mmCIF file of C-alpha atoms in Angstrom:
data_model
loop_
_atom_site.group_PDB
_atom_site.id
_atom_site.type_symbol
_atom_site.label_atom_id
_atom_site.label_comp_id
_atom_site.label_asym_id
_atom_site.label_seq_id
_atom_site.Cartn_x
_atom_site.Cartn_y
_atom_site.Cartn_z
ATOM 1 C CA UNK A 22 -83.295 -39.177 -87.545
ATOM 2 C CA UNK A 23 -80.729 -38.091 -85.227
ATOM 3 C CA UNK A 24 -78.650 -41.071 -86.091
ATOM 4 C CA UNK A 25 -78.894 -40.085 -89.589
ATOM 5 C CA UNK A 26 -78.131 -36.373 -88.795
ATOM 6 C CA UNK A 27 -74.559 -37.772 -86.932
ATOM 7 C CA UNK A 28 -73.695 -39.812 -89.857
ATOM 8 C CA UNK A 29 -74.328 -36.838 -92.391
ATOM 9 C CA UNK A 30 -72.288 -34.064 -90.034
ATOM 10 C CA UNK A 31 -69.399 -36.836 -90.224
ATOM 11 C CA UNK A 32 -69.793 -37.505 -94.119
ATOM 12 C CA UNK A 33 -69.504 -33.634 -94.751
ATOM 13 C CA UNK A 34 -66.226 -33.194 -91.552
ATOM 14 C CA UNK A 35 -64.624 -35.699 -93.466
ATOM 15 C CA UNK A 36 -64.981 -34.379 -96.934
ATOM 16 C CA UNK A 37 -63.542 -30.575 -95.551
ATOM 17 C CA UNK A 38 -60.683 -32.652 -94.258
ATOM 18 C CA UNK A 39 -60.169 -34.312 -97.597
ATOM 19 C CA UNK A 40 -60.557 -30.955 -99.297
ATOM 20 C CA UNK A 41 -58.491 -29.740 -97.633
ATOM 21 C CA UNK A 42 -55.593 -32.331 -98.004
ATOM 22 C CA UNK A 43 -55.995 -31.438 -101.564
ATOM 23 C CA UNK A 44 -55.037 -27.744 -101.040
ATOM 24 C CA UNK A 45 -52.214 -28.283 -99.007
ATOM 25 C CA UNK A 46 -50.749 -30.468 -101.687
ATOM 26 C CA UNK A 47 -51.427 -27.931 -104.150
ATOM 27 C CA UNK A 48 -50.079 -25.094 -102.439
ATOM 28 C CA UNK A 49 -46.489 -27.626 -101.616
ATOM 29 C CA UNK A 50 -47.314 -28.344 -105.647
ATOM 30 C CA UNK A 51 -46.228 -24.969 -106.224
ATOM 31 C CA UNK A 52 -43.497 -24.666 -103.751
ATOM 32 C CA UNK A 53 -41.290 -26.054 -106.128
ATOM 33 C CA UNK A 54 -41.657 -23.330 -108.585
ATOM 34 C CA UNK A 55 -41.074 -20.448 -105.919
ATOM 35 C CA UNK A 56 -37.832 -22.785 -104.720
ATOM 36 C CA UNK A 57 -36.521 -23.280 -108.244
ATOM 37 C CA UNK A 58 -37.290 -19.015 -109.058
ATOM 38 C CA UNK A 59 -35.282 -18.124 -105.375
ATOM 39 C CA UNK A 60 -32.397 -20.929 -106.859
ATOM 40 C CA UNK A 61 -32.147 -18.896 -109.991
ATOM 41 C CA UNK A 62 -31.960 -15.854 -108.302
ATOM 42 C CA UNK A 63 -28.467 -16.745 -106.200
ATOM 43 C CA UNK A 64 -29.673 -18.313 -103.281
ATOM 44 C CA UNK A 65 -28.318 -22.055 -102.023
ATOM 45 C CA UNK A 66 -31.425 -24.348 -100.598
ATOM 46 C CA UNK A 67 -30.046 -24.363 -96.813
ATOM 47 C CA UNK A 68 -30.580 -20.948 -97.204
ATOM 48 C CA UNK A 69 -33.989 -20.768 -98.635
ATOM 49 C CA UNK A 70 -35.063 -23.581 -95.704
ATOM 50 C CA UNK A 71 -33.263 -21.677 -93.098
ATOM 51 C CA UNK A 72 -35.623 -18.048 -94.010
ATOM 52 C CA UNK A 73 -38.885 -19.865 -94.502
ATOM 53 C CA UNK A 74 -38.638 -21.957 -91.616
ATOM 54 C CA UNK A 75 -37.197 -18.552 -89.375
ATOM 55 C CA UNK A 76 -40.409 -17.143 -90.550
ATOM 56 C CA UNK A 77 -42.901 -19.803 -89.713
ATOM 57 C CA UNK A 78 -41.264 -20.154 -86.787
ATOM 58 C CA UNK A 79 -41.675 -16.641 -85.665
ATOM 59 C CA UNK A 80 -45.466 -16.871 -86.521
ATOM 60 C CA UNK A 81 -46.127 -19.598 -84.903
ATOM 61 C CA UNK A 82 -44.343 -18.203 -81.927
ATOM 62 C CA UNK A 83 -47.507 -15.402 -81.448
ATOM 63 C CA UNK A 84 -49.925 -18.271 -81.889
ATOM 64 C CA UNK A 85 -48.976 -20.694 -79.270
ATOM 65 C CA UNK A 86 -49.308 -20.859 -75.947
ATOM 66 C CA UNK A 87 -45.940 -20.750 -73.739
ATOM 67 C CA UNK A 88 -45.750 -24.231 -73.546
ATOM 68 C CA UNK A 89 -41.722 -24.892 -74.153
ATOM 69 C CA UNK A 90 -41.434 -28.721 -73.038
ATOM 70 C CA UNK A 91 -43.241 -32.091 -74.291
ATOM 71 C CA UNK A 92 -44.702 -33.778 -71.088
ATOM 72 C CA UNK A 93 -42.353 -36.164 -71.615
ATOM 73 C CA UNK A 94 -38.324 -36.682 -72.138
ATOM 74 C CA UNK A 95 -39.431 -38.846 -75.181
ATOM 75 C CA UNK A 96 -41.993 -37.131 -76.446
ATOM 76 C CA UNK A 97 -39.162 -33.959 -77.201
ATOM 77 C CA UNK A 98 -36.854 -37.088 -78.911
ATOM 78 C CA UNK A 99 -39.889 -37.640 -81.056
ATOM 79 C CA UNK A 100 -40.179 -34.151 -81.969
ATOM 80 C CA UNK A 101 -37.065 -33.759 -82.775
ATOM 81 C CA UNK A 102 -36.936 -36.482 -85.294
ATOM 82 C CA UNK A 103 -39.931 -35.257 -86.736
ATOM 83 C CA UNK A 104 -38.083 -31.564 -86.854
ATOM 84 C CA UNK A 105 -35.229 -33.727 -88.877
ATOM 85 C CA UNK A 106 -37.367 -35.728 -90.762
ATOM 86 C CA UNK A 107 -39.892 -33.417 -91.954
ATOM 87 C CA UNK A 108 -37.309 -30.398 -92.123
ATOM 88 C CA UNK A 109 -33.787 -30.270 -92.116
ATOM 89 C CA UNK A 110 -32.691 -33.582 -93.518
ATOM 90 C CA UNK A 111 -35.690 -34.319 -95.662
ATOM 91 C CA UNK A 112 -35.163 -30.434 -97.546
ATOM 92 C CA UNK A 113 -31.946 -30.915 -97.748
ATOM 93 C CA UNK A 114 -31.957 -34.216 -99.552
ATOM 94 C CA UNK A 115 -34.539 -33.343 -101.879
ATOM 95 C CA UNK A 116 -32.701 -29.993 -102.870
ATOM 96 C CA UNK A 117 -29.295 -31.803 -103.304
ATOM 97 C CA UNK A 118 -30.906 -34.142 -105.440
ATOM 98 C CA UNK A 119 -31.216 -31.720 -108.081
ATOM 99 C CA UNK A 120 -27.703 -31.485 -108.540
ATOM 100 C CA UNK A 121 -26.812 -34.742 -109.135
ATOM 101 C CA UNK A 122 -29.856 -35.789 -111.074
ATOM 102 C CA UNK A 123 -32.904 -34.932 -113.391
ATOM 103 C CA UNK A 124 -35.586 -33.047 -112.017
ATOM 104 C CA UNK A 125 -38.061 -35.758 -113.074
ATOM 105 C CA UNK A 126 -35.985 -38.405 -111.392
ATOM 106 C CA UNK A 127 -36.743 -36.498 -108.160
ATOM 107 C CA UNK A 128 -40.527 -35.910 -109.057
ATOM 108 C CA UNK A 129 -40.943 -39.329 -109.398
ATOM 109 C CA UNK A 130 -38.931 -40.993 -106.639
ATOM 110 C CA UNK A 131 -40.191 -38.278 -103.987
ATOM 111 C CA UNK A 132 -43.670 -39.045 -104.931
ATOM 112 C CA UNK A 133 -42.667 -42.966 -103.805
ATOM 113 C CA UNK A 134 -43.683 -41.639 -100.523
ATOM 114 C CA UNK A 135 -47.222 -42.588 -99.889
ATOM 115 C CA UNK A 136 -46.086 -46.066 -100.688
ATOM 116 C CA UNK A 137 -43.236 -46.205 -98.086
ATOM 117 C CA UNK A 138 -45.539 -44.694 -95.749
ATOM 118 C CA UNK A 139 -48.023 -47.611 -96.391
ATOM 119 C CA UNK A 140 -45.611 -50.649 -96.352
ATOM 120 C CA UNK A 141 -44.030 -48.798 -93.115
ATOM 121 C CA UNK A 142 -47.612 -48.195 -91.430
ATOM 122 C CA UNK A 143 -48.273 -52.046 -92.548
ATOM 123 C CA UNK A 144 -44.646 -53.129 -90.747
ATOM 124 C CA UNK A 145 -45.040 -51.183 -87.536
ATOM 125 C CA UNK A 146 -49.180 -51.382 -86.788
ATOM 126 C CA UNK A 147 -51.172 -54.311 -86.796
ATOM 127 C CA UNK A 148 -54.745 -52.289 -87.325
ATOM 128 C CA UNK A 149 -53.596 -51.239 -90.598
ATOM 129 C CA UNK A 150 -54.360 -53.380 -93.384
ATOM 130 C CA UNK A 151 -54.093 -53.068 -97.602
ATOM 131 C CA UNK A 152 -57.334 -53.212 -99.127
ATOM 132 C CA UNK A 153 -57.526 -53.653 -102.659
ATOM 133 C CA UNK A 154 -58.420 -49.875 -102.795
ATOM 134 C CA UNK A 155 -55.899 -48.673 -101.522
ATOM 135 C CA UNK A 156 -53.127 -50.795 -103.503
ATOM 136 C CA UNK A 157 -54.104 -50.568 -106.647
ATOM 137 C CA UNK A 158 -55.250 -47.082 -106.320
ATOM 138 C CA UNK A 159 -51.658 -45.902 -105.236
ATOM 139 C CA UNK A 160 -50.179 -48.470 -107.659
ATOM 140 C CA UNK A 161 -52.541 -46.103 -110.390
ATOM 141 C CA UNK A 162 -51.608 -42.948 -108.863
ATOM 142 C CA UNK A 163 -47.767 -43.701 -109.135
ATOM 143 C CA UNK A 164 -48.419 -45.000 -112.773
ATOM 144 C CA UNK A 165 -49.835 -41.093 -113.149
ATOM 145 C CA UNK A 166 -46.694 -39.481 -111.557
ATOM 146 C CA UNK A 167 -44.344 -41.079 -113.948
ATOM 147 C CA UNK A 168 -46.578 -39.924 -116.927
ATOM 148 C CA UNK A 169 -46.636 -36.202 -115.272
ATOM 149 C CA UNK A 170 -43.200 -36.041 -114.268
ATOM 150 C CA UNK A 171 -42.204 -37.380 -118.195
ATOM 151 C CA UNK A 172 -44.605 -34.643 -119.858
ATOM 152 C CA UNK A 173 -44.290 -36.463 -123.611
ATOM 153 C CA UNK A 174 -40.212 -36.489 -123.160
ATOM 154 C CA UNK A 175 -39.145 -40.652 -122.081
ATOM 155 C CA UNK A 176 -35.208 -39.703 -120.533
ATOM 156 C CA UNK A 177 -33.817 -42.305 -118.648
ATOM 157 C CA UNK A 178 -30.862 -41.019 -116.709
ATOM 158 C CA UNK A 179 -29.746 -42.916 -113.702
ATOM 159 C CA UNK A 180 -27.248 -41.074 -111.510
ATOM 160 C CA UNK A 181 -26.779 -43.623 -108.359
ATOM 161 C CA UNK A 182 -26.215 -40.363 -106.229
ATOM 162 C CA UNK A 183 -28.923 -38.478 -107.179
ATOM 163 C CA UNK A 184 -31.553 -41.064 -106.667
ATOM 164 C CA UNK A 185 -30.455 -42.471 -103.723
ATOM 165 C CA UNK A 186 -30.840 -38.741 -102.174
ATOM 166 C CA UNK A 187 -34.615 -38.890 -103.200
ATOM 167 C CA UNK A 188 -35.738 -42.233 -102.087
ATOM 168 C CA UNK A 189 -33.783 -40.753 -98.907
ATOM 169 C CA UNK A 190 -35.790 -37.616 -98.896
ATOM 170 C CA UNK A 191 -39.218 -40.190 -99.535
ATOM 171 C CA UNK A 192 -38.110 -42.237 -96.578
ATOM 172 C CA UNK A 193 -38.162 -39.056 -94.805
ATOM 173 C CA UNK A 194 -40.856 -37.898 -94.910
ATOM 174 C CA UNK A 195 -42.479 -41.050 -94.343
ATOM 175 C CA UNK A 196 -40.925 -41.210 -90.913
ATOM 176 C CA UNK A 197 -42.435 -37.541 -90.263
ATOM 177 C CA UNK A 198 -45.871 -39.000 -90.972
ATOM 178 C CA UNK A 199 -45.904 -41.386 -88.820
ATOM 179 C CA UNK A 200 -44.048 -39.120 -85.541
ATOM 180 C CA UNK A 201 -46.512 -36.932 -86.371
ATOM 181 C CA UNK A 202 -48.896 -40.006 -86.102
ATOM 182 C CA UNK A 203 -47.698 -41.081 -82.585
ATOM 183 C CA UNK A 204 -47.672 -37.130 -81.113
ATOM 184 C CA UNK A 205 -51.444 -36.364 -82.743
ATOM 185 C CA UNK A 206 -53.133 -37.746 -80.215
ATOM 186 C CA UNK A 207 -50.844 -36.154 -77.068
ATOM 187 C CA UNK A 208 -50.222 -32.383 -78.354
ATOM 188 C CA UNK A 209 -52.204 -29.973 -80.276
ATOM 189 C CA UNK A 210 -50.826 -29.124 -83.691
ATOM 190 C CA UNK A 211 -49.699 -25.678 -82.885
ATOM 191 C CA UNK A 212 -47.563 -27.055 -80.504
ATOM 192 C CA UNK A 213 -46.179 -29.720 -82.256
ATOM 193 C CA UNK A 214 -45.681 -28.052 -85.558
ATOM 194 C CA UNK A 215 -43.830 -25.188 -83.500
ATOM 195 C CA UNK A 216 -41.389 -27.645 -82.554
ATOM 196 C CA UNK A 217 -40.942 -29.208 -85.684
ATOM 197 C CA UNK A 218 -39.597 -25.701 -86.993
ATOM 198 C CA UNK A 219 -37.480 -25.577 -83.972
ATOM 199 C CA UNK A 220 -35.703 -28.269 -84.294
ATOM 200 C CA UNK A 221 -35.776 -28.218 -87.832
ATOM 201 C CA UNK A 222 -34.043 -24.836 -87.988
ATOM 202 C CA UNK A 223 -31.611 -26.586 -85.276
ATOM 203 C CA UNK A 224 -30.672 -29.000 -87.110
ATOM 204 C CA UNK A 225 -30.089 -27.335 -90.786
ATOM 205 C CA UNK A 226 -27.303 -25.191 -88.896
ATOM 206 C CA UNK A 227 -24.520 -27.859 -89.614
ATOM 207 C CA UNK A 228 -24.999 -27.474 -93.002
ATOM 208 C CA UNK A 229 -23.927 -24.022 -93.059
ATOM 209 C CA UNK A 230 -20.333 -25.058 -92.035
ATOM 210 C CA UNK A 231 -20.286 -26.883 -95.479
ATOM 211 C CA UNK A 232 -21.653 -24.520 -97.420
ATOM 212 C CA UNK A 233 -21.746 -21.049 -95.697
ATOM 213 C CA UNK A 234 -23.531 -18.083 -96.278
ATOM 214 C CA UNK A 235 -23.172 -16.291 -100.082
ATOM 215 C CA UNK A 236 -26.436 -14.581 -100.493
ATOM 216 C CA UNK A 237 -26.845 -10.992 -100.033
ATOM 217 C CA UNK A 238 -28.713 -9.604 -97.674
ATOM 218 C CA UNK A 239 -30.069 -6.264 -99.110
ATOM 219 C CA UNK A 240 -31.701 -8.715 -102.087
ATOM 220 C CA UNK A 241 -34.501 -10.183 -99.627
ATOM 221 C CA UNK A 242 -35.673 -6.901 -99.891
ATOM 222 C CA UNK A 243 -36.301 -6.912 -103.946
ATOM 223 C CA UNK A 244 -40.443 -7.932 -104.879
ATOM 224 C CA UNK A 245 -40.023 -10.708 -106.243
ATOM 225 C CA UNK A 246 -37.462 -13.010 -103.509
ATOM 226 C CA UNK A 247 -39.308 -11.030 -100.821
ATOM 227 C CA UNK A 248 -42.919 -12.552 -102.544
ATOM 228 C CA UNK A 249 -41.604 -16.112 -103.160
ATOM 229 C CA UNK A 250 -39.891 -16.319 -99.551
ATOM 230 C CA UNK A 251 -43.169 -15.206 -97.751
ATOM 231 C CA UNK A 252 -45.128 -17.748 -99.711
ATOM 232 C CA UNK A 253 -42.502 -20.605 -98.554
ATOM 233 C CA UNK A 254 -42.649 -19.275 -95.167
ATOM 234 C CA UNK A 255 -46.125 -17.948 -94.312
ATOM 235 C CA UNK A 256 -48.339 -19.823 -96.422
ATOM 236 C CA UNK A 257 -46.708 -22.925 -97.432
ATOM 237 C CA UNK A 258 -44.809 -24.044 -93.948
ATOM 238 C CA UNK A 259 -46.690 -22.064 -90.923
ATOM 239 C CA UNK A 260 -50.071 -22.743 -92.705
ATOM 240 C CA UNK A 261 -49.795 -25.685 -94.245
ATOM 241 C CA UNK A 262 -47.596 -27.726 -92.026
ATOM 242 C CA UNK A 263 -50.232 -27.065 -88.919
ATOM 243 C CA UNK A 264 -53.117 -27.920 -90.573
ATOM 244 C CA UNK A 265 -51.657 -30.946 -92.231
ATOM 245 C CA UNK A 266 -50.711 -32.361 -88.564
ATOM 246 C CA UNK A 267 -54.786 -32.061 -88.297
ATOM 247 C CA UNK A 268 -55.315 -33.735 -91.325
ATOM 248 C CA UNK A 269 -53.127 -36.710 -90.745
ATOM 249 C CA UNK A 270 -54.784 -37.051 -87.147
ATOM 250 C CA UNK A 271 -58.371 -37.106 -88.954
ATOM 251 C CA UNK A 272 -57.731 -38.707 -91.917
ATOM 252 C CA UNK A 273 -54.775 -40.903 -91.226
ATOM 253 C CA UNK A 274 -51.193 -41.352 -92.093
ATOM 254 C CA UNK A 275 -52.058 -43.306 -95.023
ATOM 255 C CA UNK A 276 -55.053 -42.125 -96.475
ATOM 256 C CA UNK A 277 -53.195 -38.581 -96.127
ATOM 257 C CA UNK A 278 -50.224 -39.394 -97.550
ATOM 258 C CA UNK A 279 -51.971 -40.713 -100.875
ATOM 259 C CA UNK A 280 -52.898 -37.035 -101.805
ATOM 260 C CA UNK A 281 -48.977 -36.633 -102.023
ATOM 261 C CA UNK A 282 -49.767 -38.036 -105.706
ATOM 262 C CA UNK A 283 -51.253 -34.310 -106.672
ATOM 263 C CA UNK A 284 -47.990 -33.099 -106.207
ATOM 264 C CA UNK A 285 -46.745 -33.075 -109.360
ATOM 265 C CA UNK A 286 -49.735 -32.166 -111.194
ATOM 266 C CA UNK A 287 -50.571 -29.109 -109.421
ATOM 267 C CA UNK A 288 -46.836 -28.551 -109.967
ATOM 268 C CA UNK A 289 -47.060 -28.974 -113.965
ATOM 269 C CA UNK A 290 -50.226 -26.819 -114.248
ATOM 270 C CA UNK A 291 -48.269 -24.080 -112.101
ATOM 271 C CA UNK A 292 -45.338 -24.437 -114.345
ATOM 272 C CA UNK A 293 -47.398 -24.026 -117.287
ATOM 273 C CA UNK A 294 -48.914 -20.979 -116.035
ATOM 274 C CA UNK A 295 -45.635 -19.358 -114.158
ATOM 275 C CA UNK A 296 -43.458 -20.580 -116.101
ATOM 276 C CA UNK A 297 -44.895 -21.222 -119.912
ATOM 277 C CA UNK A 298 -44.510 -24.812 -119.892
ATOM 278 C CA UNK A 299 -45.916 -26.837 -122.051
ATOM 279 C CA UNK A 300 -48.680 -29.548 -120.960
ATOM 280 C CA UNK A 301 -48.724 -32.338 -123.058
ATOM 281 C CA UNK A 302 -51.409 -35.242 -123.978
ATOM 282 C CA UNK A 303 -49.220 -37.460 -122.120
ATOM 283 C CA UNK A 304 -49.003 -35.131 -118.848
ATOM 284 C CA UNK A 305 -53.031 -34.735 -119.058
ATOM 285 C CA UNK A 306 -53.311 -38.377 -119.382
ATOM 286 C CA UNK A 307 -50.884 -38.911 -116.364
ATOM 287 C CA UNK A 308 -52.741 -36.293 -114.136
ATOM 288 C CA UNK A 309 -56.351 -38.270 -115.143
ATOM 289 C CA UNK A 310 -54.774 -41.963 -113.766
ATOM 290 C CA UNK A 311 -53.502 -39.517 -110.657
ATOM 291 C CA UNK A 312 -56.782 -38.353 -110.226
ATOM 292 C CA UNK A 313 -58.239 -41.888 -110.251
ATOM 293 C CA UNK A 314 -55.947 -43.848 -108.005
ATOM 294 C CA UNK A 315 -56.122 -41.283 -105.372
ATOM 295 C CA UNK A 316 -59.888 -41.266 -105.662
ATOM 296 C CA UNK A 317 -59.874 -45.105 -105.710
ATOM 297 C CA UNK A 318 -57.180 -45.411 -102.621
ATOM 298 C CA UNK A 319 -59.518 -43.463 -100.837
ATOM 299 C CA UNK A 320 -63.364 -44.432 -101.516
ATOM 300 C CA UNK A 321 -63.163 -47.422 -99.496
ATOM 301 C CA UNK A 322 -62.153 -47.472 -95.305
ATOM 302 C CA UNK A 323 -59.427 -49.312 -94.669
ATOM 303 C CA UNK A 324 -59.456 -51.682 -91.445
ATOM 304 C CA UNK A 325 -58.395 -49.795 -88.616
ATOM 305 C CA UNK A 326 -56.853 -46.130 -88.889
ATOM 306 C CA UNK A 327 -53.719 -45.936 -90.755
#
């Protein structure tokens, strides 16, 4: 009975865990619409990174204990690629892609991630393996994505620049799953996601030399940037980001990164609502084969923790 009892309190931790992967991809879902309203209303990306990281970063700040090193020389190297690759350069890459290519094209190739993550975790760790489930679940999951990210309109527009910046922005974040991966088990989350914001906000700095400073001030102020900016900031980066860091810990890096799939649909059906796009029988068909392979990927335990 009490073995039973164990088994059930893990079924149900695990489920909130998985739950909750899904609602941190469908808050980052709808990231893209606030970024994409702030973009209309004057501001550059490096900018919008720069205020929502300040602000998570400040947050974060009261919640932490006044812990300023890593134990180890190292460990701060790690953390500081993980505040490059899951901040500054990964952002940045994703955002520039939009000017040189299709907004689909970017969808689509930053949604390669869970895959890079996998064939990486496969690379670099022996105790992962690829079941069955888990391939041809993400294989179904991608095939889903490039339905969404199409919505009924088939545009094929390669721009060499453009995509290159989003498989370098998939790659990136791949490498942040698996830092994060390596400092789980040394560092609480609050600790290491403070860091990540450091050096992320560190890092984007450089770009301002490029591309300096044009929005004005006084317009943070107005309802509507002040709204999207504290949803990038508060919600989606100093809430989500920490509790993700849990969720790759308990879950995995790769059983994590499949729910990176969602994405786009929790993106579309935002859109649709926000923004008065329309959904077609395509998109609901994509979202359906998302739906599957991510529920496929993840019904069966892979060999060792990914």
């Amino acid at each position: 009975m009490a073995i039973h009892r164990l088994h059930l309190h893990r079924v149900r931790g695990l489920a909130l865990y998985h739950a909750t992967a899904v609602a941190i991809v469908g808050i980052w879902g709808l990231t893209f619409i606030s970024t994409k309203l702030l973009i209309g209303a004057g501001m550059a990306p490096q900018e919008i990174f720069l205020l929502r990281f300040l602000m998570a970063y400040a947050g974060i700040w009261c919640l932490s204990k006044r812990k300023w090193r890593a134990d180890r020389w190292q460990d701060e190297l790690w953390l500081l690629l993980g505040g490059v690759t899951g901040g500054s350069f990964y952002f940045l890459t994703e955002n520039m892609a939009l000017e040189y290519t299709l907004a689909t094209n970017v969808s689509f190739l930053v949604c390669t991630t869970p895959l890079v993550t996998m064939l990486l975790s496969l690379w670099l760790y022996r105790n992962v393996r690829a079941t069955r489930a888990l391939v041809g679940g993400s294989l179904t999951a991608l095939a889903g994505v490039a339905l969404v990210v199409c919505n009924g309109h088939f545009v094929l527009h390669l721009s060499p620049v453009g995509d290159l910046l989003s498989l370098l922005a998939s790659f990136s974040w791949a490498i942040y799953s698996l830092v994060m991966r390596r400092m789980a088990d040394r560092y609480d989350s609050v600790f290491i996601t403070r860091k990540i914001f450091f050096y992320g906000l560190l890092t984007i700095l450089p770009a301002f030399a490029f591309r300096p400073w044009q929005f004005d001030v006084l317009r943070l102020l107005e309802p509507s940037v002040l709204f999207h900016l504290l949803f990038l900031g508060l919600l989606a980066s100093l809430g989500c980001f920490a509790v993700w860091n849990v969720v790759l810990k308990r879950l995995g890096t790769v059983r994590a990164s499949n729910y990176i799939y969602l994405n786009p649909v929790f993106t579309l059906i935002g859109s649709a609502i926000v923004l008065g796009e329309r959904l077609t029988p395509m998109a609901w068909a994509g979202m359906a084969l998302i739906l599957g392979g991510v529920y496929w990927a993840g019904r069966k335990k892979e060999n060792g923790r990914a």
